[in-house]
mmCIF file of C-alpha atoms in Angstrom:
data_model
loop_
_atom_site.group_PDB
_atom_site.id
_atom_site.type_symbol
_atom_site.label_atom_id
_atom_site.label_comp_id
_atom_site.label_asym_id
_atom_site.label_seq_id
_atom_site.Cartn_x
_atom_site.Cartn_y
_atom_site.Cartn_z
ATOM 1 C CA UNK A 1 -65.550 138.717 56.444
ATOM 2 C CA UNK A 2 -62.695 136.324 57.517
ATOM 3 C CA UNK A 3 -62.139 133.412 55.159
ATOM 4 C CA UNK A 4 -59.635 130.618 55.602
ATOM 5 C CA UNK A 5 -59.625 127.694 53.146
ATOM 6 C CA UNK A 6 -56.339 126.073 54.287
ATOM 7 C CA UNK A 7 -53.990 125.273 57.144
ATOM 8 C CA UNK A 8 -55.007 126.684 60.378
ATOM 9 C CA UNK A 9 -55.966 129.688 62.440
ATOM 10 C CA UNK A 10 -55.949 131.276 65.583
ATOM 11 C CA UNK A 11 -57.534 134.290 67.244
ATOM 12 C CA UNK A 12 -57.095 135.240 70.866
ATOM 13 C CA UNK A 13 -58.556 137.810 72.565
ATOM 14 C CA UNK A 14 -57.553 139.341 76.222
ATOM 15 C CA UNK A 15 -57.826 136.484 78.193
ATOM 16 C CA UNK A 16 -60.724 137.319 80.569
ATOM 17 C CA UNK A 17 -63.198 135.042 79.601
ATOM 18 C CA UNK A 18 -65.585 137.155 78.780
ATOM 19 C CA UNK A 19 -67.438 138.227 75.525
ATOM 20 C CA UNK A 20 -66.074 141.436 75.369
ATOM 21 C CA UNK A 21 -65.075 141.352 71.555
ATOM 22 C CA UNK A 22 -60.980 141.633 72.304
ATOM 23 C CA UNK A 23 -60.348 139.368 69.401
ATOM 24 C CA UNK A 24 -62.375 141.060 67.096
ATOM 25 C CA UNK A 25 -65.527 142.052 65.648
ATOM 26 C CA UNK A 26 -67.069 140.875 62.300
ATOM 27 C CA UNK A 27 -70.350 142.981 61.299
ATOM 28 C CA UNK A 28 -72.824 144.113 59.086
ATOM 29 C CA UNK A 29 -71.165 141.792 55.620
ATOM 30 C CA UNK A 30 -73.775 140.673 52.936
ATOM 31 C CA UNK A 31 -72.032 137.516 52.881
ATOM 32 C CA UNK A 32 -70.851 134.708 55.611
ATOM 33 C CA UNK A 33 -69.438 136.703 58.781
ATOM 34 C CA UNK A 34 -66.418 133.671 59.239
ATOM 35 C CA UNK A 35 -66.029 130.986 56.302
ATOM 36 C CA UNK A 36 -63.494 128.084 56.868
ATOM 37 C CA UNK A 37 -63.189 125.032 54.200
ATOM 38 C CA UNK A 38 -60.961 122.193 54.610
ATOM 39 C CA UNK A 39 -59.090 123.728 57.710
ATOM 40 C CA UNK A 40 -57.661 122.449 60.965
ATOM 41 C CA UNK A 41 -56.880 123.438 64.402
ATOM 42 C CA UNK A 42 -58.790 126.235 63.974
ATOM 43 C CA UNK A 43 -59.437 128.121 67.364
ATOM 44 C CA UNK A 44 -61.286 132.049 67.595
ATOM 45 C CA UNK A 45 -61.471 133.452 71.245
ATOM 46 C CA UNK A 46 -63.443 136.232 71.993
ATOM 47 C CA UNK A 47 -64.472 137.419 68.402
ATOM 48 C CA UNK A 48 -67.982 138.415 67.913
ATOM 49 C CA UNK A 49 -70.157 138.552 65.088
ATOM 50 C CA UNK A 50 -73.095 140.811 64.332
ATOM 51 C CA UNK A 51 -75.970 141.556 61.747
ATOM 52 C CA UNK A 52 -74.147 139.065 59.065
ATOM 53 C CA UNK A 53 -75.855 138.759 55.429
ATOM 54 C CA UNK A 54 -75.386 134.824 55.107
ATOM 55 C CA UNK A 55 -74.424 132.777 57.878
ATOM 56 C CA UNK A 56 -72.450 133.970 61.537
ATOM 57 C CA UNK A 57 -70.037 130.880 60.315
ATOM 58 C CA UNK A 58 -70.032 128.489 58.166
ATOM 59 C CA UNK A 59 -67.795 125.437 58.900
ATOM 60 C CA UNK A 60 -67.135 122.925 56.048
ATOM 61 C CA UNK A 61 -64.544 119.681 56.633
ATOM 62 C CA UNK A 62 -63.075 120.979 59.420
ATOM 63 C CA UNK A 63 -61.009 119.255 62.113
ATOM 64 C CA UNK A 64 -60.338 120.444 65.575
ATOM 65 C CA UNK A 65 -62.231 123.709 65.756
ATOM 66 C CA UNK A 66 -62.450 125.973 68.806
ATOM 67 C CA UNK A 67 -65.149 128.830 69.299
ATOM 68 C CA UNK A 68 -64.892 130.503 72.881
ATOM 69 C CA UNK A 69 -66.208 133.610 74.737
ATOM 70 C CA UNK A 70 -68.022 135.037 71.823
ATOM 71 C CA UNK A 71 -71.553 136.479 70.608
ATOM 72 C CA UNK A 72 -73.088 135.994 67.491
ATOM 73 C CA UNK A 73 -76.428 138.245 67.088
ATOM 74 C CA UNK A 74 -78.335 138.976 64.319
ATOM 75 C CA UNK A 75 -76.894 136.390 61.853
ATOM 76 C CA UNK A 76 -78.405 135.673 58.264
ATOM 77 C CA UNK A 77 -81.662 136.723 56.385
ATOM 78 C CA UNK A 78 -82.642 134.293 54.897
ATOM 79 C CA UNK A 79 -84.096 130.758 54.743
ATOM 80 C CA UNK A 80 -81.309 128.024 55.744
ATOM 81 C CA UNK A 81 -79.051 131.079 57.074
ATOM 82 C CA UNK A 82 -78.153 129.849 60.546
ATOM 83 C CA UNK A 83 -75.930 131.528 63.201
ATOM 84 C CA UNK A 84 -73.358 128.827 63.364
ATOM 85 C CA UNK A 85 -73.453 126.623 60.017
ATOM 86 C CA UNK A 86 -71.591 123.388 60.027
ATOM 87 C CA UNK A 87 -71.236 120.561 57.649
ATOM 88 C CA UNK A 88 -69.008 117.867 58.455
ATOM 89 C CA UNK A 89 -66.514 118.551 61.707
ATOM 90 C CA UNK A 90 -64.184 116.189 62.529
ATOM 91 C CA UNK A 91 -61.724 115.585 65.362
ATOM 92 C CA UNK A 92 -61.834 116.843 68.636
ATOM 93 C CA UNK A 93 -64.503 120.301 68.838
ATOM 94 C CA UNK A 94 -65.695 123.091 70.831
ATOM 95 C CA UNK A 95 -68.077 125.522 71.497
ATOM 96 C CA UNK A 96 -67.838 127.455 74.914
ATOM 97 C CA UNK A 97 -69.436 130.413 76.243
ATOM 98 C CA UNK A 98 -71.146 131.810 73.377
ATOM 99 C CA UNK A 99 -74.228 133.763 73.314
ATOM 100 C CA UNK A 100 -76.671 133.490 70.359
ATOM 101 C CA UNK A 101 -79.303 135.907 69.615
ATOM 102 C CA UNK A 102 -81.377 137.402 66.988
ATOM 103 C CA UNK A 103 -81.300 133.939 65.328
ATOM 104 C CA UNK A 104 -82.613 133.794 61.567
ATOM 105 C CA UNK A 105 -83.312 130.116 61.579
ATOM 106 C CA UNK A 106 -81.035 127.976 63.514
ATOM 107 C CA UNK A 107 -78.746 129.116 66.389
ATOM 108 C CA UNK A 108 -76.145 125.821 65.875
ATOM 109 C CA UNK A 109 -77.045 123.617 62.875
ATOM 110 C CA UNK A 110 -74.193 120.779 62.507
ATOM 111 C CA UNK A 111 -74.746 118.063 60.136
ATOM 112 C CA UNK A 112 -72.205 115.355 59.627
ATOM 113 C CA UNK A 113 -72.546 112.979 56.310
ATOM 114 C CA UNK A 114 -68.904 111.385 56.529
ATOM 115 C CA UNK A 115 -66.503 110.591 58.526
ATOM 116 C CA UNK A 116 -62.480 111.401 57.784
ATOM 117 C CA UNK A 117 -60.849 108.531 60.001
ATOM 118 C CA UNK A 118 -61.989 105.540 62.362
ATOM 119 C CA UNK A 119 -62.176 108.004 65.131
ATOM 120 C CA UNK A 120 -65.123 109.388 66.707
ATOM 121 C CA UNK A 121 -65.815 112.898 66.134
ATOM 122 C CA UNK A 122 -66.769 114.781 69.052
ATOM 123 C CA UNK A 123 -68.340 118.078 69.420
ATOM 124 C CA UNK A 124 -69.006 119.595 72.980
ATOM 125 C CA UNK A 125 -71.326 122.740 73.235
ATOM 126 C CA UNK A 126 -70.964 123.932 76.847
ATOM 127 C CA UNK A 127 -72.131 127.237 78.297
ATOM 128 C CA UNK A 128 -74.134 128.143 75.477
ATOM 129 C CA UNK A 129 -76.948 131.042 75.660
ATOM 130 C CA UNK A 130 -79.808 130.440 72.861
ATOM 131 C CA UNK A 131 -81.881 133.786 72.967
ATOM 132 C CA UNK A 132 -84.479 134.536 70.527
ATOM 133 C CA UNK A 133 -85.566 133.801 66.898
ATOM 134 C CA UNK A 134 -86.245 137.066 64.252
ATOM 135 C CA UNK A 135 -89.720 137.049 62.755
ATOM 136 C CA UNK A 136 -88.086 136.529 59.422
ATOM 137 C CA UNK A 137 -90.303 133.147 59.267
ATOM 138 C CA UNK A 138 -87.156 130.787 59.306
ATOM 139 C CA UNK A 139 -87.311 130.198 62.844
ATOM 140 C CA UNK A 140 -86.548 126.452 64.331
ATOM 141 C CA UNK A 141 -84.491 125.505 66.633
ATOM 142 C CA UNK A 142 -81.676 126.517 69.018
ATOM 143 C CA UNK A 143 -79.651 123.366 68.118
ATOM 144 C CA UNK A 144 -80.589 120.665 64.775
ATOM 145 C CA UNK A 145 -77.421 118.221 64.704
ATOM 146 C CA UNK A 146 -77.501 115.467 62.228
ATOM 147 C CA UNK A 147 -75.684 112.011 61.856
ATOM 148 C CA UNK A 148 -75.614 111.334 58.297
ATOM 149 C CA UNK A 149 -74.552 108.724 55.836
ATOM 150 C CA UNK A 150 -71.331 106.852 57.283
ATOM 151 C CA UNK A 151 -70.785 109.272 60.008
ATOM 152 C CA UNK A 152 -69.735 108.870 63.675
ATOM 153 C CA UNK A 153 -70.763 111.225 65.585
ATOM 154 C CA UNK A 154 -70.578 112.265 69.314
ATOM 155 C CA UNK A 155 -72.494 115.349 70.398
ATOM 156 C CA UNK A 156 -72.324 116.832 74.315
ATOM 157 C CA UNK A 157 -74.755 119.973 75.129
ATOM 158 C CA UNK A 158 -73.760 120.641 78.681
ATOM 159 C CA UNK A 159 -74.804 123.959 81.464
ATOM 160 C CA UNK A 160 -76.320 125.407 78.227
ATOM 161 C CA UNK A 161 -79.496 127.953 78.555
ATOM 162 C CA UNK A 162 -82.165 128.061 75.549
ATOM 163 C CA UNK A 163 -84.789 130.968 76.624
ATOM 164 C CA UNK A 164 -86.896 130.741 72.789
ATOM 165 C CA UNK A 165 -89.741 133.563 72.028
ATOM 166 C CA UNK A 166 -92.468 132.734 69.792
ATOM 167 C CA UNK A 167 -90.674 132.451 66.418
ATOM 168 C CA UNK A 168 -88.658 129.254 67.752
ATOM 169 C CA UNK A 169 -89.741 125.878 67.520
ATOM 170 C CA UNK A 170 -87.825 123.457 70.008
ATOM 171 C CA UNK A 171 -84.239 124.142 72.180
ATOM 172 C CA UNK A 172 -82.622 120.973 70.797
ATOM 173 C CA UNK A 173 -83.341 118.980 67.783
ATOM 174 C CA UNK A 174 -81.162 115.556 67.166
ATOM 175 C CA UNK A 175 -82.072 113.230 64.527
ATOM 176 C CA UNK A 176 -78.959 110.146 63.323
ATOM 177 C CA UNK A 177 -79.758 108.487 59.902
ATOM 178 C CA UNK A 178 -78.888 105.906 57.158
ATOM 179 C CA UNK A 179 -76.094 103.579 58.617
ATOM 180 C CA UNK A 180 -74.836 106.385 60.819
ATOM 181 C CA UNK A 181 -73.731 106.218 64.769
ATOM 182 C CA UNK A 182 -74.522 108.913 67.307
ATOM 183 C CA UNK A 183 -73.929 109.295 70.492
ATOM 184 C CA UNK A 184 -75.773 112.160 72.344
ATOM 185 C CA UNK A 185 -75.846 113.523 75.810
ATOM 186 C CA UNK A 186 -77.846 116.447 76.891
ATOM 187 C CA UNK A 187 -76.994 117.460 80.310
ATOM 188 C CA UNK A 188 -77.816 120.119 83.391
ATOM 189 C CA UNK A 189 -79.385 122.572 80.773
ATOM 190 C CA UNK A 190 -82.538 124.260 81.327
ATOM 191 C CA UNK A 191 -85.260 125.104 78.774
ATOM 192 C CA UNK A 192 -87.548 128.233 79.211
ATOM 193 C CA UNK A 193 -90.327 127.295 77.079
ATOM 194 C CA UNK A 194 -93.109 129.684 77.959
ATOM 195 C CA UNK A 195 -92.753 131.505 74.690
ATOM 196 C CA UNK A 196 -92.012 129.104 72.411
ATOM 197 C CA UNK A 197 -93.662 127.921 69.013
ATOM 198 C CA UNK A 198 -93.207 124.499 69.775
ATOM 199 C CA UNK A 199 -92.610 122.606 72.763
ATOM 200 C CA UNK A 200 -89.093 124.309 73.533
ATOM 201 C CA UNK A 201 -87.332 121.514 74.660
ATOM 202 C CA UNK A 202 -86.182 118.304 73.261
ATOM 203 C CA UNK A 203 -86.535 115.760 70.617
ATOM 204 C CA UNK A 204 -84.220 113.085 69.402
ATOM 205 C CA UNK A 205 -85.509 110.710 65.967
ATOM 206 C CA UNK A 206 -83.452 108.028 65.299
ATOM 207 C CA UNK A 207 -84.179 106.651 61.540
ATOM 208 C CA UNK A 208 -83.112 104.001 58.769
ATOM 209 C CA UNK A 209 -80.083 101.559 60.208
ATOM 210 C CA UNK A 210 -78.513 103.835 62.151
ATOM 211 C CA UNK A 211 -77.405 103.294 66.159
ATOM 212 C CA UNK A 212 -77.630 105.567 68.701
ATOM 213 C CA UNK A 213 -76.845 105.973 72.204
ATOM 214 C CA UNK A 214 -78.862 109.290 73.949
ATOM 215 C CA UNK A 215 -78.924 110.188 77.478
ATOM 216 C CA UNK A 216 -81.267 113.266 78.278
ATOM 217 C CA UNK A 217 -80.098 114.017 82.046
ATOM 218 C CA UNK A 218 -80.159 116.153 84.551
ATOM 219 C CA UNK A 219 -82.010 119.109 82.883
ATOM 220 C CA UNK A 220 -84.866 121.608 83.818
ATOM 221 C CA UNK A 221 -87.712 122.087 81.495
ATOM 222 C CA UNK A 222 -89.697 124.858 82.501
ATOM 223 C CA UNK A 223 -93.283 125.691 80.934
ATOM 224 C CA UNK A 224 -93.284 123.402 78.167
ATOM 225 C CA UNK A 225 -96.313 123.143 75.977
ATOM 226 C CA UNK A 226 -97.021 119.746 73.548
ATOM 227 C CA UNK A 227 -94.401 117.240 74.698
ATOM 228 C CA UNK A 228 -91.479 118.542 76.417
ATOM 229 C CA UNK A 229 -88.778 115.491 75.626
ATOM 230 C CA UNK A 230 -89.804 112.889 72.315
ATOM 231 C CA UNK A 231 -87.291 109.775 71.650
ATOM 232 C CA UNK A 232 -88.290 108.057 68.579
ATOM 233 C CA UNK A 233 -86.772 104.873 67.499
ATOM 234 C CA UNK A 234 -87.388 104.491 63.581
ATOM 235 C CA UNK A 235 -87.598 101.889 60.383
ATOM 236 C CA UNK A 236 -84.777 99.387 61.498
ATOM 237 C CA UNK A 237 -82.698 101.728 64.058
ATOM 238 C CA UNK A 238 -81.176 100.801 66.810
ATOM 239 C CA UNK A 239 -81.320 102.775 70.237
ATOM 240 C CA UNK A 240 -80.113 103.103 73.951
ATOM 241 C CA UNK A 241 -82.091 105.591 75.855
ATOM 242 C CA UNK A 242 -81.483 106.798 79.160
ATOM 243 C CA UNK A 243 -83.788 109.906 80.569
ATOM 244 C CA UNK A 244 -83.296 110.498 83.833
ATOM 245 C CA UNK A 245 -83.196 113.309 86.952
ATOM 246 C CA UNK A 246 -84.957 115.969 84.633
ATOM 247 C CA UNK A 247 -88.030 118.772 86.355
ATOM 248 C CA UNK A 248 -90.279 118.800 83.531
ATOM 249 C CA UNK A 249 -93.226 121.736 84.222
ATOM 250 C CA UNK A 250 -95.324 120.917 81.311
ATOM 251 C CA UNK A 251 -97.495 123.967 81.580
ATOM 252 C CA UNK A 252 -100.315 122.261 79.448
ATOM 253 C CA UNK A 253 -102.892 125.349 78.685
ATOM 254 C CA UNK A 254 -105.197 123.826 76.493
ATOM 255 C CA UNK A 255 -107.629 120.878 76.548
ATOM 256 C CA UNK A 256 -107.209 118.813 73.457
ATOM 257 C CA UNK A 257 -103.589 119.324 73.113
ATOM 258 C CA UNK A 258 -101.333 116.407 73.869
ATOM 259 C CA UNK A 259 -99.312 116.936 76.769
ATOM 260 C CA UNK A 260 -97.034 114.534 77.984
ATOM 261 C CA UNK A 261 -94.089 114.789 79.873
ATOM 262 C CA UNK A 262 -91.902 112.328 78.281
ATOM 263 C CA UNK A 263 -92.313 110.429 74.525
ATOM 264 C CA UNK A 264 -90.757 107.080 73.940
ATOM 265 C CA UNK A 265 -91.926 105.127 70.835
ATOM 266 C CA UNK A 266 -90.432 102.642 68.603
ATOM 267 C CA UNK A 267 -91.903 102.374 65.043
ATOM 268 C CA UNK A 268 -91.216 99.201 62.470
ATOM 269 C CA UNK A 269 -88.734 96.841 62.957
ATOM 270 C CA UNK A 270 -85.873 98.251 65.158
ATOM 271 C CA UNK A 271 -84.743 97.453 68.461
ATOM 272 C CA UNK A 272 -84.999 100.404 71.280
ATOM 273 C CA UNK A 273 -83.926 100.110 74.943
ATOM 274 C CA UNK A 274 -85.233 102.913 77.620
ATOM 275 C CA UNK A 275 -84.230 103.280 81.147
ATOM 276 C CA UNK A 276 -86.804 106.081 82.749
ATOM 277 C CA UNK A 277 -85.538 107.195 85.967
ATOM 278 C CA UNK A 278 -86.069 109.851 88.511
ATOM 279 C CA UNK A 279 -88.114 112.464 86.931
ATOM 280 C CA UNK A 280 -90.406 114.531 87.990
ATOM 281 C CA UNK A 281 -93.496 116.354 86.288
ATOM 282 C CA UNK A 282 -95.963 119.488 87.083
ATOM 283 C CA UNK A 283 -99.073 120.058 85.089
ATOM 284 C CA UNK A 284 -99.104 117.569 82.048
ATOM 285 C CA UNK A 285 -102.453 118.308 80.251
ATOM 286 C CA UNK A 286 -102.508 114.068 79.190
ATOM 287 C CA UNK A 287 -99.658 111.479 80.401
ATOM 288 C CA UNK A 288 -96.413 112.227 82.253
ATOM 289 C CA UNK A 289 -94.600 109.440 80.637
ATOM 290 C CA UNK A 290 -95.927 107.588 77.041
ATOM 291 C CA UNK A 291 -94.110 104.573 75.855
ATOM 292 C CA UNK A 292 -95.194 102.591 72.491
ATOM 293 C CA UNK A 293 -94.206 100.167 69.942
ATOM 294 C CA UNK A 294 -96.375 100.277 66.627
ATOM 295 C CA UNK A 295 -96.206 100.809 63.093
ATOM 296 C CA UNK A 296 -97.535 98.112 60.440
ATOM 297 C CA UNK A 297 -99.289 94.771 60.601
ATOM 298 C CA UNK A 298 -96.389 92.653 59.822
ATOM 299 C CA UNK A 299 -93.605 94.914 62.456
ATOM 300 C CA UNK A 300 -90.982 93.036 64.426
ATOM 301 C CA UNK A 301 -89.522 95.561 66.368
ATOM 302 C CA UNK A 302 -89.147 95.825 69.859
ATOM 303 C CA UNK A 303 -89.165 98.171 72.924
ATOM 304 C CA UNK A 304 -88.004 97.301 75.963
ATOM 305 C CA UNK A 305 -88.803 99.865 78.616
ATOM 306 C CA UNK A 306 -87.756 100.283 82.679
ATOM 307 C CA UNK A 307 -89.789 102.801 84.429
ATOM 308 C CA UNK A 308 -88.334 103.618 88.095
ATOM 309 C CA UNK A 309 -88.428 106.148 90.826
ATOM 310 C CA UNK A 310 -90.640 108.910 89.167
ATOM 311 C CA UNK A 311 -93.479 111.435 90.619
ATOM 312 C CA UNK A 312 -96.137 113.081 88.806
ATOM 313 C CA UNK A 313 -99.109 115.208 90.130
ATOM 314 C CA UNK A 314 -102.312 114.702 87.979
ATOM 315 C CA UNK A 315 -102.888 115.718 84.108
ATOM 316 C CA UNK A 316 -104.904 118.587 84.076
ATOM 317 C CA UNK A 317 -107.065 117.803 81.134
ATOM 318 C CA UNK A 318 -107.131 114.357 80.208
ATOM 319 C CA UNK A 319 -109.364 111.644 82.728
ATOM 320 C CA UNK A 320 -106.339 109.697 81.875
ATOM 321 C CA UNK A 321 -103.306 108.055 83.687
ATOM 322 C CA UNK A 322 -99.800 109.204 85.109
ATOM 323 C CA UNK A 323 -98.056 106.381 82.954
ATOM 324 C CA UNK A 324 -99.175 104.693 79.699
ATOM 325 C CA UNK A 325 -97.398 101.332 78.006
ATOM 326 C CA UNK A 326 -98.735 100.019 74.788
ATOM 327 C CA UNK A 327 -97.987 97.991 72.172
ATOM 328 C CA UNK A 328 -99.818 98.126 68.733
ATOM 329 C CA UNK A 329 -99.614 95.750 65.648
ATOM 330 C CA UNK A 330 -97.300 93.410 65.982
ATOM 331 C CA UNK A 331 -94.534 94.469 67.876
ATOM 332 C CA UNK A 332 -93.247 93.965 71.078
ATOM 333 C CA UNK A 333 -93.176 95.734 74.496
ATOM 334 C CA UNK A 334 -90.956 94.147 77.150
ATOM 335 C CA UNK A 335 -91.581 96.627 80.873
ATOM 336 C CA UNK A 336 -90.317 96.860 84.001
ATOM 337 C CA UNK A 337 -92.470 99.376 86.238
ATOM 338 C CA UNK A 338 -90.804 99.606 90.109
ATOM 339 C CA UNK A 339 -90.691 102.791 92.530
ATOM 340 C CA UNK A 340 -93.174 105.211 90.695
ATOM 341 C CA UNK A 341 -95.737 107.815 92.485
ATOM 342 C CA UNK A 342 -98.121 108.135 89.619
ATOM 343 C CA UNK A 343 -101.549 110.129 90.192
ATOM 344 C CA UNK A 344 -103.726 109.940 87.373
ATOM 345 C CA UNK A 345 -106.690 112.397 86.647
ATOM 346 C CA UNK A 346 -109.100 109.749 86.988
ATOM 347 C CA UNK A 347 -109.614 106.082 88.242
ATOM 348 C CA UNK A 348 -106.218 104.680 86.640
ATOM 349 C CA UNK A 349 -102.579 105.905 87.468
ATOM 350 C CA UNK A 350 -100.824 103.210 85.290
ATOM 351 C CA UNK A 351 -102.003 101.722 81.643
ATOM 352 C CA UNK A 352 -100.700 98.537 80.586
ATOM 353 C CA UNK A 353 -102.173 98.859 77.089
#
């Protein structure tokens, strides 16, 4: 176990860039592989971690933390034992290169509830291979990341891999809350879903008063089951949306299971904004692209939604339509639909609802 409560630390391994385990292997502890508390400038290069009893690493009120060129397999046994554990990382923060496997519930769970400055803290997880759950029966997600309480948080998951078996639920799990800001990209990764629990791929919840900013871009979704990206807009959250350039293979295998491509919805009385651009789906079992405002007979909120540029062959199940629109109770949709090939499975290929 390597524990560091104080000051700040640095391994390096042999320089190669690869995850060869030149700075180090931690393996088979009962406890926490790596613990750091109230460090900074904290940087481990090419150190690996194995068959840990707790967590791979758990990161409390840390700033400026580095974690390159690594593995960490076989991490925890228990329920809320993750492979990477983080509460509350601040600064400027990094993880490159790292393969994650065997995970006991979470491969990267980061949860900020404060903030330590006025500065925006940033974490960037680039590179990253997310392998398979245990059948412990704690398995979630490749990545949950949380923006709690005050918090300001910036999260970038970048040329990352998640390849989930049957005990994992979805690659990437975001939710921001209370008055908190977050500001998520999810770029060029791709999602092999086939074995999943859940859908393997993406959702984002945005809840209470916080504001977000998400752009889902760029990324290849392949065999996806349920709905393959979700973007929920909450209570009296605010949210910018952008999902665009993604291949979404939906692989829909079951009549009576919902299906869609893409999930937009705004519940309550918040404000959500969605720009839906130049995607493209195979084998949806409903919709290719749902957007709805709802929630409540006395609701305010509002969702305004542009729809451009995107191609979808025909649901496989449903009689239903390539794009659906609706707006339930009393809220509000505002849409712009321009550019679209939509085939429905049916007579309609667009529902203004």
């Amino acid at each position: 176990m390597l524990a560091n409560t104080t000051g700040s630390f640095t391994v390096t391994g042999d320089g190669s860039g690869a995850q060869n385990g030149s700075g180090g292997t931690i393996q088979n502890t009962t406890d926490d592989g790596i613990s750091l508390t109230n460090a900074s400038n904290i940087s481990l290069t090419q150190l690996n971690i194995g068959n840990t009893g707790v967590h791979g690493m758990d990161v409390n009120s840390v700033t400026n933390f580095t974690y390159q060129d690594a593995t960490s397999i076989g991490s925890g046994d228990g329920d809320d034992e993750n492979s990477i554990h983080i509460r509350n990382l601040f600064g400027t923060s990094l993880i490159e290169d790292v393969r994650l496997d065997d995970i006991n519930e979470f491969g990267i769970d980061i949860r900020n509830t404060t903030t330590d400055d006025a500065i925006t803290d940033t974490l960037t997880i680039r590179r990253v291979s997310v392998e398979d759950h245990t059948g412990a029966g704690f398995g979630e997600s490749g990545i949950l990341a949380e923006s709690q309480g005050f918090s300001d948080l910036t999260l970038n998951v970048e040329d990352s891999t998640f390849t989930l078996n049957n005990n994992g639920i979805l690659g990437v799990l975001v939710n921001s809350l209370d008055t908190s800001v977050l500001d998520l990209t999810i770029d060029n990764s791709t999602f092999n879903a086939v074995n999943a629990l859940g859908s393997g791929a993406i959702q984002v919840v945005n809840e209470a008063n916080s504001n977000a900013t998400v752009a889902v871009t760029n990324n290849d979704i392949n065999e996806s089951e349920f709905i393959s990206i979700v973007v929920n807009n909450d209570d009296n959250a605010i949210s910018a949306v952008t999902i665009s350039g993604n291949d979404i293979d939906a692989d829909a295998t079951a009549a009576g299971v919902t299906d869609f491509g893409i999930q937009v919805r705004q519940d309550e009385d918040g404000a959500m904004t969605v720009l839906i651009d130049d995607n493209t789906f195979v084998d949806t079992g409903d919709v290719a692209i749902f957007g709805q405002a709802r929630d409540t007979s006395v609701a305010t909120g509002t969702l305004n939604i542009t729809v451009t540029n995107n191609v979808n062959g025909a649901p496989i199940f449903s009689p239903g339509p390539g794009l659906v629109i609706r707006s339930d109770d009393t809220n509000t949709v505002n849409a712009s639909v321009t550019g679209n090939n939509f085939t429905g499975n049916g007579v309609q290929d667009i529902v203004l609802r």
